[in-house]
Amino acid sequence: MKNLIFLFMFILSLVFTGCDVNNSLLPKSEIDNELKSAQLKMVPIKGDAQSHVTESLNGIPVFGTLSGTISHLGKLDIDESTWYTISVEMDEQTWTISWEMFGAVCAANGDLLKYILSGSFSILDNEISGHIDFNGGTGRFSQAGGTAEFTGYADDPMNITSMYMHMDGMISNVGCSHGNESELATQNEAIAEAFIDAFNAHDADMLNSLFADDFVYTEVTSGRTFTNKVDLAMYINGTVSGVPDSQFDIVSVVANEQYAAVVWIWKATNTVGWPYMGIPPTDKYFEMLGASVMEIEDGKIIWNKDYWDWNTFMQLIGVML
């Protein structure tokens, strides 16, 4: 009888804690077996999402948000569900765009599920398709993994502002882990924040310290690239010289174990300008949205891409195009 009561109480504890066996009366070895079983269990994940483009560059969406409803997450929190473009290639013969992006979708309870996405978009057929890899997150998704396929279409193939996608796949460990996010993802998020801190401090040495010896820094807007730390120092010093009161406010930052991205608002007053670039001082105060996306390896940035719109910048600082 005692054994039956114990078994009944254990089953109830699993029901009410959603696979959390940390407080179980079972021996540790049996708890470990329960956790391993939970980690290996794969369950379906599917849903519909709408991608909202926040910023495009040369017609290519570079970052934005997601809304919709996905199983195990519920209704997505659009303010915290984000995506960032890693790379884009255009096949001009077939009018097909291939791209990679990463980001996080936010569940109704605030937990984040991180992902990396690779896909293609046929402009002529208005068809989107691709593959998603899930790679951890926060809360009950801290140890989640799995894959999904997706299909969809864009609202306007020539000027995308929204994309509609249906996804279907399998995911592990949903609701059965309550650990912290991986230390590597947390470290990479801190590196992205330090990247902004360096610009705010106008500190070229601090910025250089975040990069590996071999790196590529790309200002996507202009196409300029920097591959050594002397040039990178000149870049940050030159950027802030025209607007000495430069301040970058972080809007959002997200990272996984490989990539990090930070959306920022550049706030400054064009009191000096950049005469060597033909940009005079106008004393105009501006606030401009942009993003920096980076890959991090062994605690150092190996590439970074800055996304912001040149025409918007020139208009904000009061320079006629």
Coordinates of C-alpha atoms in Angstrom, one line a residue:
M1 CA 0.0 0.0 0.0
K2 CA 2.8 2.4 0.9
N3 CA 4.4 1.7 -2.5
L4 CA 1.2 2.5 -4.3
I5 CA 0.8 5.8 -2.4
F6 CA 4.4 6.7 -3.2
L7 CA 3.9 5.9 -6.9
F8 CA 0.7 8.0 -7.0
M9 CA 2.3 11.0 -5.4
F10 CA 5.3 10.8 -7.8
I11 CA 2.9 10.8 -10.8
L12 CA 1.0 13.8 -9.4
S13 CA 4.3 15.7 -8.9
L14 CA 5.2 15.2 -12.6
V15 CA 1.8 16.4 -13.7
F16 CA 1.9 19.6 -11.7
T17 CA 5.6 20.4 -12.4
G18 CA 5.6 19.8 -16.1
C19 CA 8.5 17.3 -16.1
D20 CA 10.5 19.1 -13.4
V21 CA 11.8 16.3 -11.3
N22 CA 14.3 18.3 -9.3
N23 CA 12.3 18.0 -6.1
S24 CA 11.4 14.3 -6.5
L25 CA 12.0 11.8 -3.7
L26 CA 13.5 9.4 -6.2
P27 CA 17.3 8.6 -6.0
K28 CA 19.5 10.9 -8.1
S29 CA 20.3 8.1 -10.6
E30 CA 16.6 7.6 -11.4
I31 CA 16.1 11.4 -11.6
D32 CA 19.0 11.6 -14.1
N33 CA 17.3 8.8 -16.2
E34 CA 14.0 10.8 -16.2
L35 CA 15.9 13.9 -17.4
K36 CA 17.7 12.0 -20.1
S37 CA 14.4 10.5 -21.3
A38 CA 12.9 14.0 -21.4
Q39 CA 15.8 15.4 -23.4
L40 CA 15.6 12.6 -26.0
K41 CA 11.8 12.9 -26.5
M42 CA 10.9 14.6 -29.8
V43 CA 7.5 16.2 -30.2
P44 CA 5.9 18.0 -33.2
I45 CA 6.1 21.7 -33.5
K46 CA 4.1 23.7 -36.1
G47 CA 2.4 26.9 -36.6
D48 CA 2.0 30.0 -38.8
A49 CA 4.1 33.2 -38.4
Q50 CA 4.2 36.6 -40.1
S51 CA 7.6 38.3 -40.5
H52 CA 7.5 42.1 -40.3
V53 CA 10.4 43.9 -41.9
T54 CA 11.7 46.7 -39.7
E55 CA 14.6 47.6 -42.0
S56 CA 15.7 46.8 -45.6
L57 CA 18.8 47.6 -47.5
N58 CA 18.8 47.7 -51.3
G59 CA 15.5 45.9 -51.2
I60 CA 16.7 43.1 -49.0
P61 CA 15.1 42.7 -45.5
V62 CA 17.8 42.8 -42.9
F63 CA 16.0 42.7 -39.6
G64 CA 12.5 42.6 -38.2
T65 CA 10.0 41.0 -35.9
L66 CA 7.6 38.0 -35.9
S67 CA 4.0 37.5 -34.9
G68 CA 1.7 34.4 -35.1
T69 CA 1.0 31.3 -33.1
I70 CA 3.3 28.3 -32.8
S71 CA 2.7 25.1 -30.8
H72 CA 4.5 25.0 -27.4
L73 CA 5.0 28.8 -27.6
G74 CA 1.4 30.1 -28.0
K75 CA 0.9 33.5 -29.4
L76 CA 4.3 35.1 -30.1
D77 CA 5.3 38.3 -28.4
I78 CA 6.0 40.5 -31.4
D79 CA 8.2 42.9 -29.4
E80 CA 10.6 40.1 -28.4
S81 CA 10.4 37.8 -31.4
T82 CA 13.1 38.9 -33.8
W83 CA 15.1 37.9 -36.8
Y84 CA 18.4 39.2 -38.3
T85 CA 20.0 38.5 -41.7
I86 CA 23.4 36.8 -41.6
S87 CA 24.0 36.5 -45.3
V88 CA 22.2 37.1 -48.6
E89 CA 22.9 36.0 -52.2
M90 CA 21.0 36.9 -55.3
D91 CA 20.9 34.6 -58.4
E92 CA 20.1 37.2 -61.1
Q93 CA 19.5 34.4 -63.7
T94 CA 16.7 32.8 -61.8
W95 CA 15.7 35.8 -59.7
T96 CA 16.1 33.7 -56.5
I97 CA 17.4 35.0 -53.2
S98 CA 19.1 32.7 -50.8
W99 CA 19.7 33.8 -47.3
E100 CA 20.6 32.9 -43.7
M101 CA 19.2 34.5 -40.6
F102 CA 19.0 33.8 -36.9
G103 CA 16.9 35.1 -34.0
A104 CA 14.5 34.1 -31.3
V105 CA 10.8 33.7 -30.9
C106 CA 9.2 34.6 -27.6
A107 CA 6.6 32.4 -26.0
A108 CA 3.5 33.9 -24.3
N109 CA 5.2 33.3 -20.9
G110 CA 8.4 35.1 -21.9
D111 CA 10.6 32.1 -22.7
L112 CA 12.8 32.4 -25.8
L113 CA 13.4 29.7 -28.4
K114 CA 16.5 30.4 -30.5
Y115 CA 16.8 29.4 -34.1
I116 CA 19.0 29.5 -37.3
L117 CA 17.2 29.7 -40.6
S118 CA 18.3 29.0 -44.1
G119 CA 16.0 29.5 -47.0
S120 CA 15.3 30.8 -50.5
F121 CA 12.8 33.1 -52.1
S122 CA 11.7 32.9 -55.7
I123 CA 10.8 36.5 -56.7
L124 CA 9.1 35.3 -59.9
D125 CA 7.0 32.7 -58.2
N126 CA 6.6 34.5 -54.9
E127 CA 7.5 31.3 -53.0
I128 CA 9.5 31.1 -49.8
S129 CA 10.9 27.8 -48.5
G130 CA 13.6 26.7 -46.2
H131 CA 14.9 24.9 -43.1
I132 CA 15.0 25.9 -39.4
D133 CA 17.4 24.6 -36.7
F134 CA 16.3 25.2 -33.1
N135 CA 19.3 25.6 -30.7
G136 CA 18.3 26.3 -27.2
G137 CA 16.9 29.4 -25.5
T138 CA 15.7 30.4 -22.1
G139 CA 13.5 28.8 -19.5
R140 CA 11.8 25.6 -20.7
F141 CA 13.6 25.9 -24.1
S142 CA 17.1 26.2 -22.6
Q143 CA 18.1 22.7 -23.8
A144 CA 15.7 22.4 -26.8
G145 CA 16.8 21.2 -30.2
G146 CA 15.2 20.1 -33.4
T147 CA 14.4 21.1 -36.9
A148 CA 11.5 22.3 -39.0
E149 CA 10.7 23.0 -42.7
F150 CA 8.7 26.1 -43.8
T151 CA 7.0 27.5 -46.8
G152 CA 5.3 30.8 -47.5
Y153 CA 5.1 33.9 -49.6
A154 CA 5.7 37.7 -49.5
D155 CA 3.2 40.5 -49.6
D156 CA 5.1 42.2 -52.5
P157 CA 8.0 40.3 -54.1
M158 CA 9.7 43.5 -55.3
N159 CA 9.3 45.4 -52.0
I160 CA 8.9 43.0 -49.1
T161 CA 7.3 44.4 -46.0
S162 CA 5.8 41.2 -44.7
M163 CA 6.3 37.5 -45.2
Y164 CA 3.9 34.7 -44.3
M165 CA 5.2 31.3 -43.4
H166 CA 3.9 27.9 -42.2
M167 CA 6.3 25.7 -40.4
D168 CA 6.2 22.0 -39.4
G169 CA 8.9 20.0 -37.6
M170 CA 10.0 18.2 -34.5
I171 CA 11.5 19.6 -31.3
S172 CA 13.0 18.1 -28.1
N173 CA 12.7 18.8 -24.4
V174 CA 9.8 21.2 -24.6
G175 CA 8.7 22.1 -21.0
C176 CA 11.1 19.6 -19.4
S177 CA 14.1 21.9 -18.8
H178 CA 14.2 24.9 -16.5
G179 CA 17.9 25.6 -16.7
N180 CA 19.6 28.8 -17.6
E181 CA 20.6 29.8 -21.1
S182 CA 24.0 28.3 -22.2
E183 CA 27.0 30.2 -20.9
L184 CA 28.3 30.7 -24.4
A185 CA 25.1 32.4 -25.6
T186 CA 25.1 34.6 -22.5
Q187 CA 28.8 35.5 -23.2
N188 CA 28.1 36.4 -26.9
E189 CA 25.2 38.6 -25.8
A190 CA 27.6 40.4 -23.5
I191 CA 30.1 40.9 -26.3
A192 CA 27.4 42.5 -28.5
E193 CA 26.6 44.9 -25.7
A194 CA 30.3 45.7 -25.2
F195 CA 30.5 46.4 -28.9
I196 CA 28.0 49.2 -28.4
D197 CA 29.7 50.3 -25.2
A198 CA 32.9 50.9 -27.2
F199 CA 31.2 53.2 -29.6
N200 CA 29.5 55.1 -26.8
A201 CA 32.9 55.5 -25.0
H202 CA 34.5 56.5 -28.3
D203 CA 37.2 53.9 -27.5
A204 CA 39.0 52.4 -30.4
D205 CA 41.1 50.2 -28.2
M206 CA 38.1 48.7 -26.5
L207 CA 36.4 48.0 -29.9
N208 CA 39.6 46.4 -31.2
S209 CA 39.9 44.1 -28.2
L210 CA 36.5 42.5 -29.1
F211 CA 37.8 41.3 -32.5
A212 CA 39.9 38.3 -33.4
D213 CA 43.2 38.9 -35.1
D214 CA 41.6 37.8 -38.4
F215 CA 38.3 39.5 -38.9
V216 CA 36.1 41.3 -41.4
Y217 CA 34.1 44.4 -40.5
T218 CA 31.6 45.4 -43.1
E219 CA 29.7 48.7 -43.3
V220 CA 27.0 47.2 -45.6
T221 CA 25.5 50.5 -46.4
S222 CA 28.6 51.8 -48.1
G223 CA 30.3 48.5 -48.9
R224 CA 33.4 49.5 -47.0
T225 CA 35.3 46.6 -45.3
F226 CA 38.0 46.7 -42.6
T227 CA 40.3 43.7 -42.0
N228 CA 42.9 45.2 -39.7
K229 CA 42.7 46.9 -36.3
V230 CA 44.5 50.1 -37.5
D231 CA 41.8 50.7 -40.1
L232 CA 39.0 49.7 -37.6
A233 CA 40.3 52.3 -35.1
M234 CA 40.3 55.0 -37.8
Y235 CA 36.8 54.0 -38.7
I236 CA 35.3 54.4 -35.2
N237 CA 37.3 57.6 -34.6
G238 CA 36.2 59.0 -37.9
T239 CA 32.6 58.1 -37.3
V240 CA 32.3 59.9 -34.0
S241 CA 34.5 62.9 -35.0
G242 CA 31.7 64.4 -37.0
V243 CA 29.2 64.0 -34.2
P244 CA 31.1 64.3 -30.9
D245 CA 27.9 63.7 -28.8
S246 CA 27.3 60.3 -30.4
Q247 CA 25.3 57.9 -28.3
F248 CA 24.0 54.5 -29.3
D249 CA 21.0 53.2 -27.4
I250 CA 20.3 49.5 -27.5
V251 CA 16.8 48.6 -28.6
S252 CA 17.3 44.8 -28.4
V253 CA 20.1 42.2 -28.3
V254 CA 19.9 38.5 -29.0
A255 CA 22.6 35.9 -29.2
N256 CA 23.0 32.1 -29.5
E257 CA 26.2 30.1 -29.3
Q258 CA 27.5 31.3 -32.7
Y259 CA 25.9 34.7 -33.6
A260 CA 24.8 37.9 -31.9
A261 CA 22.9 40.9 -33.1
V262 CA 22.1 44.2 -31.6
V263 CA 19.5 46.7 -32.8
W264 CA 20.4 50.3 -31.9
I265 CA 19.3 53.9 -32.3
W266 CA 22.2 56.3 -33.1
K267 CA 21.5 59.6 -31.4
A268 CA 23.8 62.6 -32.2
T269 CA 24.0 66.2 -33.5
N270 CA 25.8 67.0 -36.7
T271 CA 27.9 69.8 -35.3
V272 CA 31.2 69.0 -37.1
G273 CA 30.2 66.9 -40.1
W274 CA 32.6 65.0 -42.4
P275 CA 34.0 67.6 -44.8
Y276 CA 36.4 65.1 -46.3
M277 CA 33.3 63.2 -47.4
G278 CA 31.5 66.3 -48.6
I279 CA 29.2 66.3 -45.6
P280 CA 29.0 69.8 -44.0
P281 CA 27.9 70.5 -40.4
T282 CA 24.2 71.3 -40.1
D283 CA 23.7 71.4 -36.3
K284 CA 20.8 68.9 -36.9
Y285 CA 20.0 66.4 -34.1
F286 CA 19.1 63.0 -35.4
E287 CA 18.0 59.6 -34.2
M288 CA 18.5 56.7 -36.6
L289 CA 17.7 53.0 -36.4
G290 CA 20.3 50.4 -37.4
A291 CA 21.6 47.0 -36.5
S292 CA 24.9 45.1 -36.1
V293 CA 25.1 41.4 -36.7
M294 CA 28.2 39.4 -35.8
E295 CA 29.7 35.9 -35.7
I296 CA 31.7 35.1 -32.6
E297 CA 34.3 32.4 -32.2
D298 CA 36.3 31.6 -29.0
G299 CA 35.1 34.8 -27.4
K300 CA 36.1 37.1 -30.3
I301 CA 34.2 38.6 -33.2
I302 CA 35.3 37.2 -36.5
W303 CA 33.0 39.2 -38.7
N304 CA 30.5 42.0 -38.2
K305 CA 28.0 43.7 -40.5
D306 CA 26.4 47.1 -39.8
Y307 CA 23.1 47.8 -41.4
W308 CA 21.6 51.3 -41.7
D309 CA 20.1 53.4 -44.5
W310 CA 22.3 56.1 -46.1
N311 CA 19.4 58.1 -47.6
T312 CA 17.6 58.2 -44.3
F313 CA 20.9 59.3 -42.6
M314 CA 21.4 62.1 -45.0
Q315 CA 17.9 63.4 -44.7
L316 CA 18.1 63.3 -40.9
I317 CA 21.3 65.3 -40.7
G318 CA 19.8 67.9 -43.1
V319 CA 21.9 67.3 -46.2
M320 CA 20.2 67.4 -49.6
L321 CA 20.8 64.4 -51.8

